[in-house]
Short mmCIF file of C-alpha atoms in Angstrom, two decimals:
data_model
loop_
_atom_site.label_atom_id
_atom_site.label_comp_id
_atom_site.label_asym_id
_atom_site.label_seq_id
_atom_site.Cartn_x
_atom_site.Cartn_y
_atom_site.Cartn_z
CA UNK A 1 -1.82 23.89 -4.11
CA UNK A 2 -0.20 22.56 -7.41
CA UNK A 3 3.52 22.78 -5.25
CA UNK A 4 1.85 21.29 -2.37
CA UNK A 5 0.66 17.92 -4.47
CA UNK A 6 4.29 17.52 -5.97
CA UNK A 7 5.69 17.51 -2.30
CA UNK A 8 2.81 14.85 -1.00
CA UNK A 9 2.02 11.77 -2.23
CA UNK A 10 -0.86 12.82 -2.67
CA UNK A 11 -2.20 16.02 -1.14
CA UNK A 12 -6.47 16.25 -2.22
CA UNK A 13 -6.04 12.79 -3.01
CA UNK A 14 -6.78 9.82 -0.49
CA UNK A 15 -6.20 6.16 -1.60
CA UNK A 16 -7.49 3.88 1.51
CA UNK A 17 -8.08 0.24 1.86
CA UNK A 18 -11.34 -1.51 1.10
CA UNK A 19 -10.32 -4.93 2.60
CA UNK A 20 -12.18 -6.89 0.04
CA UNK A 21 -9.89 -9.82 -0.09
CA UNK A 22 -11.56 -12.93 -1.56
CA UNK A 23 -14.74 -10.80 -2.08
CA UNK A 24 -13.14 -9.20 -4.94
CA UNK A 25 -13.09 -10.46 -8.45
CA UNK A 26 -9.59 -11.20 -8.17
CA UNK A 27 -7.33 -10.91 -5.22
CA UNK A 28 -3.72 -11.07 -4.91
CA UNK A 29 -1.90 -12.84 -8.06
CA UNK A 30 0.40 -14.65 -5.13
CA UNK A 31 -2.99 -15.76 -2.85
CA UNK A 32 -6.28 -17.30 -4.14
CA UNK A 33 -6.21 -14.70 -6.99
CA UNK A 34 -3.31 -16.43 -8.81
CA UNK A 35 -5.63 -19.16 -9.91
CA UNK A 36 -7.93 -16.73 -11.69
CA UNK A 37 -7.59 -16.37 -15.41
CA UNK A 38 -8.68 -12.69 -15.80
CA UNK A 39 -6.14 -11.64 -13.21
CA UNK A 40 -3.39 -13.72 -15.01
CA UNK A 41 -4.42 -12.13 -18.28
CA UNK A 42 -4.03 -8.64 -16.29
CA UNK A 43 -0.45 -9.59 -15.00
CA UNK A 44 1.13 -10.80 -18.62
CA UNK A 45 0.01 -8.20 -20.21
CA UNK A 46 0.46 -5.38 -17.90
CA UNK A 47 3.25 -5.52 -15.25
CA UNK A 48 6.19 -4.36 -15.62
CA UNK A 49 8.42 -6.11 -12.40
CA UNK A 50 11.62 -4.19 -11.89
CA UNK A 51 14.42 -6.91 -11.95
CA UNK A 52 15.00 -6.35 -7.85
CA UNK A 53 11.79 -6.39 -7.57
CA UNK A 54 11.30 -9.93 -8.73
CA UNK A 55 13.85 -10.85 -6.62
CA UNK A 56 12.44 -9.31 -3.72
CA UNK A 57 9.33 -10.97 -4.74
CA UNK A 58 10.67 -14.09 -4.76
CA UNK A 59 12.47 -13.81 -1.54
CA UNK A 60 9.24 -12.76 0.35
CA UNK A 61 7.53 -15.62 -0.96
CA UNK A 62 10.02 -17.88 1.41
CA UNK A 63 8.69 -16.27 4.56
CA UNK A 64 5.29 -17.69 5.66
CA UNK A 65 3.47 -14.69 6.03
CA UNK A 66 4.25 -13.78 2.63
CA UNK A 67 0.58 -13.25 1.77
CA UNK A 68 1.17 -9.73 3.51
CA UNK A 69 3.31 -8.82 0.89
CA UNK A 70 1.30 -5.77 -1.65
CA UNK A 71 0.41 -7.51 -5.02
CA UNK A 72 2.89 -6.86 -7.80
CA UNK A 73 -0.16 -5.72 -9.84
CA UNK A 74 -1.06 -3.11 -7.03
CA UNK A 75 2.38 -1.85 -6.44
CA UNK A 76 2.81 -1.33 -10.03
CA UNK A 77 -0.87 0.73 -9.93
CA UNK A 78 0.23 2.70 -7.07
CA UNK A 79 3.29 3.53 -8.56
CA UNK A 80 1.68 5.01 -11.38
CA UNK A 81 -0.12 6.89 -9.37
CA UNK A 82 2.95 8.27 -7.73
CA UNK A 83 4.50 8.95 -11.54
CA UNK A 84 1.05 10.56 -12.36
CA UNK A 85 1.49 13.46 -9.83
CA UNK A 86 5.12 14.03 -9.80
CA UNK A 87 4.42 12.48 -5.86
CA UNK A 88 8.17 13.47 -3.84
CA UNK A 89 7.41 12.14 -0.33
CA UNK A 90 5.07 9.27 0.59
CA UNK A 91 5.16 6.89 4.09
CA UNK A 92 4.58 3.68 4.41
CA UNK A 93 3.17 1.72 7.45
CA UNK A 94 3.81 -1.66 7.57
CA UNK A 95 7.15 -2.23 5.37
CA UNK A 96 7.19 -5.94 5.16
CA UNK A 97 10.13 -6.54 3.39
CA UNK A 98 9.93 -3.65 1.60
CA UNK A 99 8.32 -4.41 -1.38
CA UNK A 100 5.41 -1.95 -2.02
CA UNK A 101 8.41 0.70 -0.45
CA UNK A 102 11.24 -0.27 -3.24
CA UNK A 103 8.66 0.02 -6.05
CA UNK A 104 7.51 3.43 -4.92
CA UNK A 105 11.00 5.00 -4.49
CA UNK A 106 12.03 3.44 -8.11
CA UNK A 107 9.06 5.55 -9.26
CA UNK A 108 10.26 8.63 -7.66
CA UNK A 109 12.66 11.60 -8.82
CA UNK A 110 16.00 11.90 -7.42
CA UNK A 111 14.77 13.87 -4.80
CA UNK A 112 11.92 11.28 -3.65
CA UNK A 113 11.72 9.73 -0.24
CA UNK A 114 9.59 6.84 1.26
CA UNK A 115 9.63 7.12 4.67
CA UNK A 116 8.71 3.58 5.69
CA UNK A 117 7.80 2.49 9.12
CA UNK A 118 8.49 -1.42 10.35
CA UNK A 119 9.08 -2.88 13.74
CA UNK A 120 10.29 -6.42 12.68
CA UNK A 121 13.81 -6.28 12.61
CA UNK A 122 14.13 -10.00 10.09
CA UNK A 123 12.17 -7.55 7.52
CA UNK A 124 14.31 -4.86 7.57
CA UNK A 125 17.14 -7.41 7.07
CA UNK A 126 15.32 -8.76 4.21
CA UNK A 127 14.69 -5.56 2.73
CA UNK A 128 17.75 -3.53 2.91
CA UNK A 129 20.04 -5.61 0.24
CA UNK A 130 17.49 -5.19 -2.16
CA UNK A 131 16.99 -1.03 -1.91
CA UNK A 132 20.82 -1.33 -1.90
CA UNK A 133 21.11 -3.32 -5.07
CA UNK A 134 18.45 -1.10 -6.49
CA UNK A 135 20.49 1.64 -5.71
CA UNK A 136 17.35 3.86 -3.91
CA UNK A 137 18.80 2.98 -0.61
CA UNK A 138 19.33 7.06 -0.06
CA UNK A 139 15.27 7.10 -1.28
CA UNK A 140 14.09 5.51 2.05
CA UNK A 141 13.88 6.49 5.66
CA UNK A 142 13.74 2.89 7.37
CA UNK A 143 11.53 4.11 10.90
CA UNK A 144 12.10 1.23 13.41
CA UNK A 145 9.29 1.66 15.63
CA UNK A 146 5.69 2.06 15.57
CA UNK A 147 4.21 4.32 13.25
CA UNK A 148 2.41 6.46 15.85
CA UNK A 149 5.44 7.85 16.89
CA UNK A 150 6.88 8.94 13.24
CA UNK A 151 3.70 10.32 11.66
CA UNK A 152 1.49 13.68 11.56
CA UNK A 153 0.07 12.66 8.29
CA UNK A 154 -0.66 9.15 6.93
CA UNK A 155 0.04 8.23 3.32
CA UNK A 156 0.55 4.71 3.70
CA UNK A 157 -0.72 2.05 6.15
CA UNK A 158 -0.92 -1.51 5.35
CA UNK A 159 -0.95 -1.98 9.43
CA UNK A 160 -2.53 -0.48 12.79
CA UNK A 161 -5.67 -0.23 11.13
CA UNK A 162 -7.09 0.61 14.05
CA UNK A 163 -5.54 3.89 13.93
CA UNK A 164 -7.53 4.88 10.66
CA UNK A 165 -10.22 7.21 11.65
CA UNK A 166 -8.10 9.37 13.95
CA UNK A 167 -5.12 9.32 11.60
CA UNK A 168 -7.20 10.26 8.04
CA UNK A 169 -5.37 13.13 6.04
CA UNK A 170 -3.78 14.26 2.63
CA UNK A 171 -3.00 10.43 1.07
CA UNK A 172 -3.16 6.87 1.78
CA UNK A 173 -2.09 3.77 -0.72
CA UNK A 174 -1.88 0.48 0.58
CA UNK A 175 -3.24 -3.20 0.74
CA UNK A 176 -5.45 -5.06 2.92
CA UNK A 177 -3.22 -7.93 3.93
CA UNK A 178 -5.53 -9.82 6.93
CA UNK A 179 -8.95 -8.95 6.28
CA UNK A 180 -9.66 -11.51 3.35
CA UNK A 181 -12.89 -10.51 2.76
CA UNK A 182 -13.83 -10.29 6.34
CA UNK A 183 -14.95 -6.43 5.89
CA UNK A 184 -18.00 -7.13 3.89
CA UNK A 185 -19.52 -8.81 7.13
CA UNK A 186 -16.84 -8.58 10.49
CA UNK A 187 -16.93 -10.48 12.79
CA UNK A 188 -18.31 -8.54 16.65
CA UNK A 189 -14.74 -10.01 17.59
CA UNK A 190 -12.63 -8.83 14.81
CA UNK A 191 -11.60 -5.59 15.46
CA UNK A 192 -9.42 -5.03 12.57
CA UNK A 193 -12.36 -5.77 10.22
CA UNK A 194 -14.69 -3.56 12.08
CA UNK A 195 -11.99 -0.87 11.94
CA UNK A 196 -11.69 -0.81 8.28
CA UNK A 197 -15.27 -1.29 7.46
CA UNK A 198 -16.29 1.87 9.32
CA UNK A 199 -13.64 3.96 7.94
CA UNK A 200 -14.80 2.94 4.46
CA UNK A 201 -18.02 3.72 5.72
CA UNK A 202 -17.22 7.53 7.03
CA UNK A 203 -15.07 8.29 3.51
CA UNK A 204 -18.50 7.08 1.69
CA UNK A 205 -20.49 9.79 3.61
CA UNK A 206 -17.51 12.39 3.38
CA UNK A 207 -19.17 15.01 0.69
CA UNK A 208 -15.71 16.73 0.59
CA UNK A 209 -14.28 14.13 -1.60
CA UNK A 210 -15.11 11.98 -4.87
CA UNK A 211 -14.46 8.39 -4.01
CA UNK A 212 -14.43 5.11 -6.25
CA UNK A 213 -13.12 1.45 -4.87
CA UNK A 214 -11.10 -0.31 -6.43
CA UNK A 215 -10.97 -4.30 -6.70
CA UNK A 216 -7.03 -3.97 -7.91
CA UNK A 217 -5.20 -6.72 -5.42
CA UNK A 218 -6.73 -6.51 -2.19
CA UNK A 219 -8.63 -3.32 -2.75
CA UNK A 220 -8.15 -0.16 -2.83
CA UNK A 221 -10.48 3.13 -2.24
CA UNK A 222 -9.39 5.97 -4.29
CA UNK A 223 -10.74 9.61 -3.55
CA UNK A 224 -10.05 12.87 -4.23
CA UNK A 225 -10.50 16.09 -2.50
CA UNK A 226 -13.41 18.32 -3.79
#
């Protein structure tokens, strides 16, 4: 089991979103949640931004969807998290322009690889320079095409939430980046919402795990197998 975890990011341990967006105490430090003092506080005392990351960061924020870009506060956490279990192999759904990717392969061994799925070829663009410059280029599998057709397990998915339920094994990390708070009360028309919500609501009944949410950046659920 212990050689299985160090190969998985993170076998017995499943981090999910919770989509609680404005609903949270803070939010994202480049949304609503940059205005908030306590999150600020967090930030200058806490992160610690890899120099292509900030520039990265600072790129994305030129695109105007930037807001689905994983809080530098939550990659940083999930990093950890990676760094806490020795984690060698983790996928991501939903690249973007690679942020949340880049800092998860700088927090890998040599021998790490983010396998990260996008269908957007202007992200890719975006995002290729920068795990170049950072020099983890060899770190990640770019997949361009939908996610469906690249996974068997799930560790990361920031889109196709609809997916969840069916797709639920070993480890997910990601951020909610369209629910904004919608979860706590979706909309009949909102399928996205609805998704989410009753995923979060099958991992709360699931007695073969220990779960705890999170209110880090858009949420996250951390649990771990019993």
């Amino acid at each position: 089991m212990a050689a299985d975890v160090k190969m998985l990011f993170c076998v017995g341990l499943i981090v999910v979103l919770t989509g609680v967006g404005k609903s949270a105490l803070i939010g994202k430090t480049h949304g609503s949640g940059g205005e908030d003092l306590v999150l600020q506080y967090v930030v200058n005392n806490s992160l610690r931004e890899h120099p292509v990351l900030t520039k990265l960061r600072l790129r994305t924020l030129q695109d105007q969807w930037s807001i689905m870009m994983v809080s530098s506060d939550q990659a940083q956490f999930m990093a950890n998290l990676i760094r806490l279990i020795n984690a060698t192999k983790a996928i991501e759904i939903g690249m973007y322009t690679g942020y949340n990717a880049l800092s998860m392969a700088l927090a890998m061994p040599e021998n790490g690889r983010v396998v990260a799925c996008e269908i957007q070829d202007s992200y890719i663009n975006i995002a290729k320079p920068f795990f170049k410059e950072a020099g983890v280029q060899n770190k990640i599998d770019i997949q361009h095409q939908t996610a469906m057709k690249t996974l068997s397990k799930c560790l990361c998915i920031s889109h196709s939430r609809r997916t969840h339920t069916k797709r639920r094994r070993t480890v997910v990390t990601t951020s909610c980046l369209d629910c904004d708070g919608k979860v706590v009360n979706p909309a009949p028309s909102d399928q996205t919402s609805q998704s989410l919500d009753a995923l979060n609501k099958k991992l709360h009944k699931d007695q073969r795990i220990d779960l705890s949410m999170l209110t880090v950046g858009d949420g996250l659920t951390l649990a771990i197998k019993r």
